[in-house]
GROMACS .gro file of C-alpha atoms in nm:
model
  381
    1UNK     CA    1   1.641  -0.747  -0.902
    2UNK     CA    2   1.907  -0.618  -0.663
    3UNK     CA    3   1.764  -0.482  -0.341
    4UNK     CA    4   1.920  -0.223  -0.080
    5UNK     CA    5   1.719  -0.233   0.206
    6UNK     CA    6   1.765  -0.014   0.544
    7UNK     CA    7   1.509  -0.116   0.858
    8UNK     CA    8   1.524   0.075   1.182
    9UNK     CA    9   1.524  -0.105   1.490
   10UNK     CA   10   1.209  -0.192   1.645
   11UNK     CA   11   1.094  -0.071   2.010
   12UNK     CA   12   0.870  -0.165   2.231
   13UNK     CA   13   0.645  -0.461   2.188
   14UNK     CA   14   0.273  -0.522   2.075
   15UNK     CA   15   0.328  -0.900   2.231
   16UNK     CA   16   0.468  -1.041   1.918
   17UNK     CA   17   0.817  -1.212   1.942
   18UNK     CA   18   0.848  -1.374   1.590
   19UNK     CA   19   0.802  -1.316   1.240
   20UNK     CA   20   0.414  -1.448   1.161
   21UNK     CA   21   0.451  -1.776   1.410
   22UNK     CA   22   0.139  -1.945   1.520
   23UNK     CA   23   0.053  -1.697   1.746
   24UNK     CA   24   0.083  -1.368   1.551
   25UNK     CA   25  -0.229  -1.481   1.363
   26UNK     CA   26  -0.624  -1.445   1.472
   27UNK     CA   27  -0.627  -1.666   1.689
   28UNK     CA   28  -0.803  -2.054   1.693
   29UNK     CA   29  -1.038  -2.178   1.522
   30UNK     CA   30  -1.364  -2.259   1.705
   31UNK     CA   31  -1.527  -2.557   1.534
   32UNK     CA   32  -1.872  -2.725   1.496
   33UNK     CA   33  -2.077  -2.410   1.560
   34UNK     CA   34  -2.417  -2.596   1.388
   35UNK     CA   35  -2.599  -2.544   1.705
   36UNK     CA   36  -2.695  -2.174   1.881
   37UNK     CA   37  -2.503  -1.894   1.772
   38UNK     CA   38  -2.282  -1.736   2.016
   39UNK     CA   39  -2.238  -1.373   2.111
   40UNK     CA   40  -2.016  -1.300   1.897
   41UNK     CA   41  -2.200  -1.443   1.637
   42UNK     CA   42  -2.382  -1.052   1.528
   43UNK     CA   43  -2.036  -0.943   1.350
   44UNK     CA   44  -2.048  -0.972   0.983
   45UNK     CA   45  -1.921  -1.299   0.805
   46UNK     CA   46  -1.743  -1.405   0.565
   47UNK     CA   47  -1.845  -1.753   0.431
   48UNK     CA   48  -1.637  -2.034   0.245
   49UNK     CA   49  -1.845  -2.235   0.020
   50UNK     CA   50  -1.785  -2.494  -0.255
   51UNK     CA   51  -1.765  -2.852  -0.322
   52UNK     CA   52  -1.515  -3.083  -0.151
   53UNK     CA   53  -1.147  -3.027  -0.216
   54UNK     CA   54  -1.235  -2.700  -0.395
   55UNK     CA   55  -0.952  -2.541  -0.144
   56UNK     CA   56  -1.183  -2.353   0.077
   57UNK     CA   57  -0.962  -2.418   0.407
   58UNK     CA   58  -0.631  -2.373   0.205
   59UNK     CA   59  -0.722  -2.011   0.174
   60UNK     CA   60  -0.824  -1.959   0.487
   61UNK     CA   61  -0.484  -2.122   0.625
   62UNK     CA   62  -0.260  -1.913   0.380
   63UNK     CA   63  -0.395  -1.554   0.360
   64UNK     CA   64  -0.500  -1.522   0.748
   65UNK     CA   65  -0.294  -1.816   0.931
   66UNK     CA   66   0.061  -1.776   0.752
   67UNK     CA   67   0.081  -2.129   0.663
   68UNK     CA   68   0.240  -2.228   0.315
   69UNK     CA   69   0.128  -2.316   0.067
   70UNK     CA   70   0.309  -2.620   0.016
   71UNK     CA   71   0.203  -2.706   0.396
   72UNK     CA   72  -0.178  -2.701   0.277
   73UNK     CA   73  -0.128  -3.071   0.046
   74UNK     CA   74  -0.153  -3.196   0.382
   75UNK     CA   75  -0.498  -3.089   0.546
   76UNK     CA   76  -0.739  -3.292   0.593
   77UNK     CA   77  -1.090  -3.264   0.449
   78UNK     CA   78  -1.294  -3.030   0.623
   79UNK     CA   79  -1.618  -3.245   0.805
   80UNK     CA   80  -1.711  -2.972   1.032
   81UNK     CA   81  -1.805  -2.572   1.004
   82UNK     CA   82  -1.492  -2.404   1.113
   83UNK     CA   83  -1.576  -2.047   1.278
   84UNK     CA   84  -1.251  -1.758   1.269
   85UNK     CA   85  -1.280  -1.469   1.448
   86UNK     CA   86  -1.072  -1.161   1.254
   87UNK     CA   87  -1.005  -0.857   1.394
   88UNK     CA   88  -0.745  -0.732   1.137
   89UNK     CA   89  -0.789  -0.327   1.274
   90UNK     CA   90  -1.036  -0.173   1.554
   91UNK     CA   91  -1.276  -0.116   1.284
   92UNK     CA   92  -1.238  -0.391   1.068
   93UNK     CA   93  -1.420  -0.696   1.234
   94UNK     CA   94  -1.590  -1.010   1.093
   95UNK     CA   95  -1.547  -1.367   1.061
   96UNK     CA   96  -1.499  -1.662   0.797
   97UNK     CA   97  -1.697  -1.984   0.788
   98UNK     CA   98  -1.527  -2.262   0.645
   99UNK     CA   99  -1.818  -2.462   0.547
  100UNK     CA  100  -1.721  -2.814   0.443
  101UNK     CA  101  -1.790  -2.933   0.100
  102UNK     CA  102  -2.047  -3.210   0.196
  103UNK     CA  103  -2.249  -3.045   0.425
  104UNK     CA  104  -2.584  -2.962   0.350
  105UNK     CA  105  -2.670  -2.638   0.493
  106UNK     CA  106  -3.023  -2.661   0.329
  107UNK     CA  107  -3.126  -2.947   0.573
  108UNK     CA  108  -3.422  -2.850   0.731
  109UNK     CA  109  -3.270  -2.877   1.069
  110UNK     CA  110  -3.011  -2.667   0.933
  111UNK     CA  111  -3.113  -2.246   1.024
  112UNK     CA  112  -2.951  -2.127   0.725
  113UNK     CA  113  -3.193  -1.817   0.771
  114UNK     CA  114  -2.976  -1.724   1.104
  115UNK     CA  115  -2.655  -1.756   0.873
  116UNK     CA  116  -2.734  -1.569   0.559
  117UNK     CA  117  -2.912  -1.280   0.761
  118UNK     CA  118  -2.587  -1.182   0.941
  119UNK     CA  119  -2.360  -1.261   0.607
  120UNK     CA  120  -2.195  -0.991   0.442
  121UNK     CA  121  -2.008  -1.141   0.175
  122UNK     CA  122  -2.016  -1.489   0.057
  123UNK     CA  123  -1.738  -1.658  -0.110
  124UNK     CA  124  -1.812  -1.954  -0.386
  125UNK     CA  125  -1.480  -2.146  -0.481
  126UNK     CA  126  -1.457  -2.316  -0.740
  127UNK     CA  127  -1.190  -2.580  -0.866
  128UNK     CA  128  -1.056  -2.476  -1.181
  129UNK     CA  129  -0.891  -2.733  -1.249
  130UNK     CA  130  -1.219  -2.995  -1.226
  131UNK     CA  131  -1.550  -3.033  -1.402
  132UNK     CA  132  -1.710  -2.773  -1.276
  133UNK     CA  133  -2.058  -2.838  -1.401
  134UNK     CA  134  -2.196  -2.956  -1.057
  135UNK     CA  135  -1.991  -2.697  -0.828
  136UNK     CA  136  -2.207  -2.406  -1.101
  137UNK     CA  137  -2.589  -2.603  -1.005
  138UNK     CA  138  -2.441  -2.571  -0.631
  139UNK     CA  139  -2.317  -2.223  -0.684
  140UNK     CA  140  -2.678  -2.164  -0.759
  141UNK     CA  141  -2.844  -2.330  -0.547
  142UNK     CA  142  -2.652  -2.109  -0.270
  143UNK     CA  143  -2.696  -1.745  -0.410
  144UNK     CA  144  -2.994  -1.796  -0.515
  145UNK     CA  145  -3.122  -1.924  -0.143
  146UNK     CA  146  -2.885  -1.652   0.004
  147UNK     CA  147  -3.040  -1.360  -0.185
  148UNK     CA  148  -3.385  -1.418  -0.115
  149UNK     CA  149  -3.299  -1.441   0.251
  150UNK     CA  150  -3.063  -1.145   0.253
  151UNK     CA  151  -3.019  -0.920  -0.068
  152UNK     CA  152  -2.773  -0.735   0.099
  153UNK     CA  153  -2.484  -0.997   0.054
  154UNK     CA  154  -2.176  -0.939  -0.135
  155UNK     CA  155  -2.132  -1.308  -0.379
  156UNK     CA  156  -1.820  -1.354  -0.469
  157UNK     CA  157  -1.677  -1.660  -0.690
  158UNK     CA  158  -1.288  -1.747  -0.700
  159UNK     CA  159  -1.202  -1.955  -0.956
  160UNK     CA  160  -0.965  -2.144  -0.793
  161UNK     CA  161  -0.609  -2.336  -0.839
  162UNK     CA  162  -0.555  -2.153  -1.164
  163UNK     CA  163  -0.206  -2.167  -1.131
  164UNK     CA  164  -0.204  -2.500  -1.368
  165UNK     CA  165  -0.407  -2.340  -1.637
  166UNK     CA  166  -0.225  -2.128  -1.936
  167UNK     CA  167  -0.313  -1.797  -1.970
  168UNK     CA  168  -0.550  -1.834  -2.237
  169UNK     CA  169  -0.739  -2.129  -2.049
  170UNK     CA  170  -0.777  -1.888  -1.765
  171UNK     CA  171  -0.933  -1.612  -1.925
  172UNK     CA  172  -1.172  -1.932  -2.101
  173UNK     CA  173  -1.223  -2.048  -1.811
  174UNK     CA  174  -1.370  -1.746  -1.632
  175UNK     CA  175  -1.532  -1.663  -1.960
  176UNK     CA  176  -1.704  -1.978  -1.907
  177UNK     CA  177  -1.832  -1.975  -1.551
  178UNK     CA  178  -1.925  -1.630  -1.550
  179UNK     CA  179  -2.138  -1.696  -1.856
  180UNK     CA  180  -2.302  -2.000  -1.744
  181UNK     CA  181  -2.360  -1.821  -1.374
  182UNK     CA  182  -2.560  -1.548  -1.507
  183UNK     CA  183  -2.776  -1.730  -1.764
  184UNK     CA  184  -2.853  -1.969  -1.495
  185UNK     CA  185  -2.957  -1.653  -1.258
  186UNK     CA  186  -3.128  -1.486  -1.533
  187UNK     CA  187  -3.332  -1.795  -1.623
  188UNK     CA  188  -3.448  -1.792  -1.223
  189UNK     CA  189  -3.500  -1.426  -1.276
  190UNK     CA  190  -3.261  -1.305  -1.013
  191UNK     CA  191  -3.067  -1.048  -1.241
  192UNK     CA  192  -3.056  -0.822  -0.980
  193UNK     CA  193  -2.789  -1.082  -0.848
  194UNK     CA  194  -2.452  -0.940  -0.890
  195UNK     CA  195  -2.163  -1.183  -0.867
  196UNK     CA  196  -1.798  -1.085  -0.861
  197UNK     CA  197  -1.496  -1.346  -1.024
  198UNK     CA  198  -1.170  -1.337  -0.967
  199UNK     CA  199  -0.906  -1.570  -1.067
  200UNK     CA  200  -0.663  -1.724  -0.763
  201UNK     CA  201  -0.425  -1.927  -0.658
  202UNK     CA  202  -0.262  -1.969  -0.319
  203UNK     CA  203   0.072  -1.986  -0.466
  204UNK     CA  204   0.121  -1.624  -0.572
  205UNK     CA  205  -0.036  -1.286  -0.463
  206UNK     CA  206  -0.398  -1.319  -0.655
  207UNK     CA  207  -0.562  -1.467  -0.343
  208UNK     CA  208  -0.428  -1.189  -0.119
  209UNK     CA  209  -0.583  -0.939  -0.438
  210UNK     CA  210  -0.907  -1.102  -0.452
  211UNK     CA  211  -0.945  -1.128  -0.068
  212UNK     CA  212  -0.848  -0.729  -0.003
  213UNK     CA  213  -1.130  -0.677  -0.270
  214UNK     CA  214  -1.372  -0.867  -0.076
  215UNK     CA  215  -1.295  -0.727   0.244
  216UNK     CA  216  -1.297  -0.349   0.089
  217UNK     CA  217  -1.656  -0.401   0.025
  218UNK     CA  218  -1.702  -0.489   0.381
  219UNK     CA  219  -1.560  -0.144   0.478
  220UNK     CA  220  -1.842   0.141   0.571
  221UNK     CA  221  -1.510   0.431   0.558
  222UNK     CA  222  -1.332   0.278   0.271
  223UNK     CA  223  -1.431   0.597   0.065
  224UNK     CA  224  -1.282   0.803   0.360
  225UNK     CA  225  -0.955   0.604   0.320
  226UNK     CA  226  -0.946   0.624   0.010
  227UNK     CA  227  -0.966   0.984   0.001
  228UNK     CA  228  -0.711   1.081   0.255
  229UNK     CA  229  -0.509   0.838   0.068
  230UNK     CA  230  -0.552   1.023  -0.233
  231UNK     CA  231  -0.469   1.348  -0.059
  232UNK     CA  232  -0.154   1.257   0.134
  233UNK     CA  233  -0.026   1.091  -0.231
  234UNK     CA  234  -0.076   1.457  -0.443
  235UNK     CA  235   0.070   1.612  -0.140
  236UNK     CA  236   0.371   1.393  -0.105
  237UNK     CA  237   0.528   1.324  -0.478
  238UNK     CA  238   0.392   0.942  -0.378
  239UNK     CA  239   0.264   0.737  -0.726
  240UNK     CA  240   0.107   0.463  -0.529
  241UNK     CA  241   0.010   0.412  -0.150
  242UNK     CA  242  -0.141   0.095   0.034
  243UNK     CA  243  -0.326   0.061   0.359
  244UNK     CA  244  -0.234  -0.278   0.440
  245UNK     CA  245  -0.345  -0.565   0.742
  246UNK     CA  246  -0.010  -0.664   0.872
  247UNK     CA  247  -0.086  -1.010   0.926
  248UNK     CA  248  -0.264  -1.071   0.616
  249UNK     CA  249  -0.134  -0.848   0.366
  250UNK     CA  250  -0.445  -0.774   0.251
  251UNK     CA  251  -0.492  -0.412   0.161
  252UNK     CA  252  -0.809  -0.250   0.294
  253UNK     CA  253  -0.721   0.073   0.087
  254UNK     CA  254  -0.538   0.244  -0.152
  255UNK     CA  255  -0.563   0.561  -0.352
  256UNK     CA  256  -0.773   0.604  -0.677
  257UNK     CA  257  -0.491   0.533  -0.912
  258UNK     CA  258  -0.512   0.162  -1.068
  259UNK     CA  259  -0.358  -0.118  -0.903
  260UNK     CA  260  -0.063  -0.274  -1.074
  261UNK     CA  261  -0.042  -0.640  -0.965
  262UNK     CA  262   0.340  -0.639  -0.973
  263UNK     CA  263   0.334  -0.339  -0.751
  264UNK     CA  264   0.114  -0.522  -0.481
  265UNK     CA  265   0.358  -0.815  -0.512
  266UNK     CA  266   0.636  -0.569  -0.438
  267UNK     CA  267   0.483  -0.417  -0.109
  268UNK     CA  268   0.352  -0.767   0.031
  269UNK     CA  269   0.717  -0.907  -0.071
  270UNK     CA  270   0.827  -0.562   0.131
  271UNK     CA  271   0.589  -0.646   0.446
  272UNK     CA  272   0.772  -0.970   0.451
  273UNK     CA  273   1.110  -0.869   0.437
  274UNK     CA  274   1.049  -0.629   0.744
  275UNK     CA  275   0.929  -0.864   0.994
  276UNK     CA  276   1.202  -1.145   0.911
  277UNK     CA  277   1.506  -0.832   0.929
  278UNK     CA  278   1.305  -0.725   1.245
  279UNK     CA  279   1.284  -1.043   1.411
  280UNK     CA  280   1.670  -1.114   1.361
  281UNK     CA  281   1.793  -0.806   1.466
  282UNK     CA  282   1.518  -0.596   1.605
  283UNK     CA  283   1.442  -0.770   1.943
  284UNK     CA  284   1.592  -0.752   2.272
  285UNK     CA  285   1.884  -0.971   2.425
  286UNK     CA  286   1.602  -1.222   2.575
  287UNK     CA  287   1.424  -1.284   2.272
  288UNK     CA  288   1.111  -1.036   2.441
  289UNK     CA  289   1.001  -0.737   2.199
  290UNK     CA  290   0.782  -0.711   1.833
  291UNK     CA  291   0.829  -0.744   1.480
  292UNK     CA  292   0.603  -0.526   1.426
  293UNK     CA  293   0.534  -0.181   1.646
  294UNK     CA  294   0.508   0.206   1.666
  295UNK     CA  295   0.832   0.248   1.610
  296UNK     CA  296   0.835   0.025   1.257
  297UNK     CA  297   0.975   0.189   0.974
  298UNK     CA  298   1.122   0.079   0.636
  299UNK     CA  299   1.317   0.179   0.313
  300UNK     CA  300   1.397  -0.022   0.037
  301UNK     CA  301   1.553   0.091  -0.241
  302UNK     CA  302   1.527  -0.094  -0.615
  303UNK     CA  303   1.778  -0.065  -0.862
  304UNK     CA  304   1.523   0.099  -1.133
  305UNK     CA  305   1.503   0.460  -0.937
  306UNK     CA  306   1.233   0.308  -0.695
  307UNK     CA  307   1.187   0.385  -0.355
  308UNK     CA  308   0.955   0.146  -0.137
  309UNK     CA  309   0.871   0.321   0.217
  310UNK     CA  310   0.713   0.173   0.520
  311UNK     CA  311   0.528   0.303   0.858
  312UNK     CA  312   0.349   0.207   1.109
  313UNK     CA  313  -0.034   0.381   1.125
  314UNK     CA  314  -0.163   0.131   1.386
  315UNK     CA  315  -0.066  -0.231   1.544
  316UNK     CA  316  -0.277  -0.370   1.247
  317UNK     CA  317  -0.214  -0.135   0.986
  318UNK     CA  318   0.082  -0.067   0.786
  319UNK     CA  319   0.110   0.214   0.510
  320UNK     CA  320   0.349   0.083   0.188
  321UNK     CA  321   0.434   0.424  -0.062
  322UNK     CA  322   0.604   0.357  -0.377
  323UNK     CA  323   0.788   0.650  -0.510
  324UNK     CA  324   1.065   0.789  -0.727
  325UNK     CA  325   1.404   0.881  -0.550
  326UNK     CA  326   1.398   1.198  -0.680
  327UNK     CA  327   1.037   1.278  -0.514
  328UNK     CA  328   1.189   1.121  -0.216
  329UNK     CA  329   1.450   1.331  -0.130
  330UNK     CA  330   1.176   1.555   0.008
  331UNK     CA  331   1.164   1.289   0.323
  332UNK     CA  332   1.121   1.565   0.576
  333UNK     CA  333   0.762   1.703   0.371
  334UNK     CA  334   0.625   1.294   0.353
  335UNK     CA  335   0.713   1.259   0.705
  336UNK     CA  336   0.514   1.548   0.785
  337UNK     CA  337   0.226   1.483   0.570
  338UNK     CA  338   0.263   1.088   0.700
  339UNK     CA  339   0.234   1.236   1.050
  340UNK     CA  340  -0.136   1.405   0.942
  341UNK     CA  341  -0.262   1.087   0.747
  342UNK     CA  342  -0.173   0.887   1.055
  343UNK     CA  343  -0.371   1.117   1.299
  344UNK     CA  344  -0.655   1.100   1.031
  345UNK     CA  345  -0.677   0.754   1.029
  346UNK     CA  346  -0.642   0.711   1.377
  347UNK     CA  347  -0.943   0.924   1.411
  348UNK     CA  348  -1.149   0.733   1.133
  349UNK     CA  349  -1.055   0.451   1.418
  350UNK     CA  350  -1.202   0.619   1.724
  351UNK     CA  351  -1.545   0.693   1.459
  352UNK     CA  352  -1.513   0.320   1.363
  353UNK     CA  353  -1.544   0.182   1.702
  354UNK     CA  354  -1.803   0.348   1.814
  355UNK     CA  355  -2.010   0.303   1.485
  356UNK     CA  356  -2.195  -0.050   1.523
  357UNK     CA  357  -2.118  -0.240   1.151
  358UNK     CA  358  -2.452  -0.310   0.923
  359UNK     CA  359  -2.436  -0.430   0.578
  360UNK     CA  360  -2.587  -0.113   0.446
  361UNK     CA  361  -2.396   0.158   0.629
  362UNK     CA  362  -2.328   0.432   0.395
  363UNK     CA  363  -1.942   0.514   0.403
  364UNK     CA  364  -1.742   0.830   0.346
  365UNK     CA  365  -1.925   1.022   0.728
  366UNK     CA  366  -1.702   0.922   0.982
  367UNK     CA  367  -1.425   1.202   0.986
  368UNK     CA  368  -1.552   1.517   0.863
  369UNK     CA  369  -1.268   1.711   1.040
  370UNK     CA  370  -1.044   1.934   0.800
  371UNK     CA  371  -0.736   1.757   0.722
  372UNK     CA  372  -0.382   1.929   0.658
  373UNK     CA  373  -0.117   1.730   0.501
  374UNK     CA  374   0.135   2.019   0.377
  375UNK     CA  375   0.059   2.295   0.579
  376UNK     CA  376  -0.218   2.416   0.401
  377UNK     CA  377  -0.593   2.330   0.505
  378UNK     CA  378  -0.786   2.068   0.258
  379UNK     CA  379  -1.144   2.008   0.210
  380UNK     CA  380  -1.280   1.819   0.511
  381UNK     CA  381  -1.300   1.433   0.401
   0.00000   0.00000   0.00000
């Protein structure tokens, strides 16, 4: 497919001089965090669980430390808990635990009562392509021990490395596992144990799909988003629109309309394509600016008709519209209506920050202002 792309220059920096290096990441790991928990311990977590070489720290490395995938047939097996702190906006703050396959986190010197309480979402991985009758009794084992602890937990399972697996031994697969998950909870009597699947692979977009879904549910405003999404879209002429993390590509929210994989694969593939053109020809003389700031905006055009357009809403957060040419030549109405969403969101922000995170905040309060996006005066969202 034939691409036309324009990409203004980028201003002024945010501190980033290169196009996802080490350092425009999260940050270090801290490791071996078995004893007290630190300060920073009370915001929500994320937790990577599953046997040995299931690819728990391959996931972590490719969606939130840029490394490829290729790269990851070289780590070494993880021995100790691995702590990251992400902060991928000002309200969007938790942290993944790479647990390593061996450990067991049911010793009784082990406070796996400290852990689960401040969990929001726990991840299960699961190797596809192995027997994965003793990573199910495992997967078991930990939801059941989590839920009783804290019901409040999202439990997740990614059935992993199915990128070796035909399509119809895929959809067995999870078929399969989700079968033999539920009888097993139902035979404990936990029904009241929901557990998500998803199918991924770190060597296309499905682990960057499956992680925005996880991190969604970790979102008290997502309904907010959602909505002002959905009004800047019927305002605009726009037939799809993503909130995305820079750094990730993980979308924390898009509008109402069903997500078409190929058009996520487009807008990540877009992300990318902006910070490589900016860092060639969007710093300064010295090498000193961003690939990424206030001033970031994009247009590519496809040969079918389709216009991809991107702008900057914060230092984390990038908005990706795909729309038709013709409903783009109406550039000056978007821009305006962009310019409303964007003061929106920023103000969804300020609500965010101040707002302390728990794992049963009802969403959809924190900007009840009236919001314009064509000149005349919504419902408040």
């Amino acid at each position: 497919m034939s691409i036309q792309y324009e990409v203004e220059p980028l201003a002024d920096s945010y501190g980033v001089a290169d196009s996802f290096p080490k350092d425009f990441g999260y940050g270090e790991e801290e490791a071996d965090i078995e004893d007290s928990p630190t300060p920073s311990d009370s915001k929500p977590r994320i937790l990577l669980m599953g046997l040995r070489r299931s690819g728990k720290s391959s996931i972590q490395k490719v969606v939130f430390h840029k490394m490829s995938p290729n790269e990851t047939l070289f780590l070494e097996s993880t021995n100790k808990i691995y702590k990251d702190d992400i902060s991928s906006s000002s309200f969007v703050n938790f942290q993944i635990w790479d647990f390593p396959g061996q450990v067991d986190f049911f010793d009784p010197t082990f406070d796996y009562e400290m852990i689960f309480r401040g969990t929001g979402a726990l991840i299960f991985v699961i190797d596809a392509q192995d027997d994965y009758v003793e990573a199910l009794g495992r997967l078991h084992l930990t939801v059941s021990r989590a839920y009783r602890v804290n019901p409040e937990i999202n439990f997740e399972v990614f059935i992993h490395k199915v990128d070796g697996l035909s399509d119809d031994h895929k959809i067995e697969t999870q078929r399969d596992i989700h079968q033999r998950a539920n009888d097993d909870l139902a035979d404990a009597s936990l029904e009241k144990l929901h557990l998500s699947f998803y199918l991924t692979s770190i060597y296309d977009h499905s682990i960057f799909e499956a992680f925005s879904k996880v991190v969604q549910k970790l979102i008290p405003q997502l309904p907010t988003l959602e909505n002002l999404l959905n009004i800047f879209i019927s305002n605009s002429g726009i037939e799809k629109a993503f909130l995305f993390d820079v750094v990730s590509k993980i979308y924390i929210a898009t509008d109402s309309s069903p997500v078409d994989m190929q058009s996520y694969e487009l807008c990540c593939d877009m992300i990318d394509v902006v910070i490589d053109v900016s860092c060639i020809y969007g710093l300064k003389e010295d090498g000193s600016g961003s690939a990424y700031d206030k001033e970031s905006m994009a247009i590519i055009k496809l040969n079918n008709t389709t216009v991809l357009y991107l702008k900057e809403v914060t230092k984390f957060l990038a908005l990706v519209c795909i729309l038709r040419e013709e409903s783009f030549e109406r550039k000056g109405l978007i821009d305006y209506n962009f310019h409303c969403f964007r003061k929106a969101i920023h103000e969804v922000f300020e609500v965010g920050v101040s707002t302390p995170w728990t794992g049963s905040q009802v969403a959809g309060t924190p900007c009840t202002k009236a919001v314009t996006l064509n000149g005349t005066p919504r419902s408040t969202v």
